[in-house]
Amino acid sequence: MISPNDRESADSSIFLPEVIGRVFAEGGFLQTELSLEHRPQQEQMARAVAAGMELDEPLIFEAGTGVGKSLAYLLPGIIHATESKRPCVVSSHTISLQEQLQRKDLEICRNLFKSIPELEKYAEFKSAVLVGKGNYLCPTRLATALRNKTELFPTEEMEELSRIAAWAEYTKTGLRQELNPLPNFDVWEQVNAEGSACNRKNCNHNTCHYQRARAEMRKAQVVIVNHSLLFALLNAGGMAPGAKGILLPDDFLVIDEAHTTAEVATEHFGARISSYGVDRQLKMLFNPKRKSGIVRKFAHPKQLQCIIDAQEACQEFFGYLIATHLAKHKVVRISELGWCEPTLIGPLRACVQTMDGILSKIEDGPMHDEIKDQRSRIHSYYSGIRRFVELAEEDHVHWIEKSGRAGNICTLRTAPIDIAPYLREELFNKETSVTLTSATLSIARDLRPFQVKIGAEQETAKMADSPFDYENNTRIYIATDVPVPSPHDQRLAIEVLIDYIRYCVSKVSGGSLVLFTSYSDLRKVSDSLQAEFIDAGRPFFAQGQGMGRSDMTAAFLEAGNGVLFGTDSFWTGVDVPGSALEQVIITRLPFDVPTHPIAEAKSEYIKERGGHPFSELNLPEALVKFRQGVGRLIRTRNDKGLITILDSRILQKSYGRQFLQSLPKHKFIRMNKADRDARFCEIHSELPGRRDLDNEPPTR
């Protein structure tokens, strides 16, 4: 839970839309002071955001690539936060985007304010980047761990604890990402700020990194979080019920990259309990093999045996689920009562009672808080497993899944079937401004499906097109003869795909990003073409070869003429401007296979209401992902390149019209293996002088 801000709100002395109009208008401050070009679409968005903040009303705004949405919400957000003495919370999709906002975009805002006398007072705004508590080192918990290291850690982990302690002497941020190599997970669990011992009573902001981050947050006009943290905190309570505000008292919120809102919220408004997590938590209390644990010196033998009994029950319970329900499948939906014997619930309840007995003998202080926190976690596992076994969450889908290299980790999962009521309550019924923005919110230029999906049917929704010249800077090719994969001709489909990718990459001098919907397809094509590309002097990168996404994208950018094969996560967020990315190849239209329990449950829910799952669920999600993938190509005004689509369904199926409408320009060029030499050429080459090359889909 986020603590209250030490401030009171105030009435603004300005009319925000009028001030923002002078900043973004043609000939306005952005042009005269920072020499930035006037973008009518950016002005349109900034005025709409300012109006929403002024009136404390929600706003849905689709801003096409290149609009400059960050400044369009940050500038009015900073001014409004300063005037009203209310915090502006900005949520981005990833931690790296948080850092970009802090390091780059907010500095542009500060420079603008400094250059204009009437806005100079806003230049002193403060900002804070907040990540989850578990990312921060807590000196209080570290000191406790060092004092009790013989009870807490086996010999082999003592050295890691010493390494963290040495780093603690000089780190300025206390963030685990700063420690290289990253700390051992089990040791870090004992010293991070996640525990209840890290509180304002035991820690102060001069020494504790998390408490300092919280103190900075309470003074900040702009607080930057990520979506996962936002929805995790909201699911955990976030604020006292009935209080005005979303995350902080009397705040207002901006959600960037909002096309991911429903998916991230669904992930965090459910439950996730793994066999690994329960076992590790119990062994943090007492590990019989290592003879170590946080309660070792406080518990008598019977109490320690109770903890051991719970560990054995945990192994038996989850082991049974893996051996039976998960014997043939990695993911299994649970929908009927009596699906298993609740053999773990009793031992966990007894363990909680044992912890109560231990706590009664420990005086107040950091160790009491530490053990109390461990007791709360065990109780959460007890309550969560009991509710899962009873299928208590009626509006949730329940499933179990196995993971781990040996397939020996079992996880109980739940998620809301319909996230809209949750988001309506947490975001849109709070009587405060909430701005949701992204380049890809609409379906065939209709924002209504997105509004329904997130529970914002009654809220204001607007759009601004991209200012980029797609007509002259892009060329779109669609292959008409790539067979759709089926159980009978999968090999043929892959062979044709390999041939087209080889051909299309070879004809483009810059880099090519090849997007797959299946890791299996990616691997087969990669195995066939990797050596060819490398021999041709084309640096090759493929997801799953050991390099992380950020490092791979950076290496691809540096290569200049590389080839990058990616699946799911590469359809969004990849930003490679210039000739390093001159072609995006879409291998298949990105339909998800509707076998996951969430998709199954949503389909059933739609059918029960008389709807059509394909048109209401599968197709809209595929269209958004398609737009995201296509959007990887043009990242700046000067970018040029090709969009190459190797899925003939876009021309053959009735739903193909909506994919065509999602392309950034009307005209495209058909090609097949017989005529592609005459039709396919890179963006820097003139098209052959034949009128029949350009095909235009039906009018939108």
XYZ file of C-alpha atoms in Angstrom, residues 283 286-292 311 315:
10
model
C 11.788 -23.145 4.483
C 12.907 -23.412 9.111
C 14.881 -25.576 6.700
C 15.414 -29.002 8.299
C 18.251 -29.966 5.956
C 20.220 -26.790 6.529
C 19.152 -26.432 10.160
C 18.563 -22.739 9.398
C 6.544 -28.694 4.044
C 5.270 -31.587 -1.521
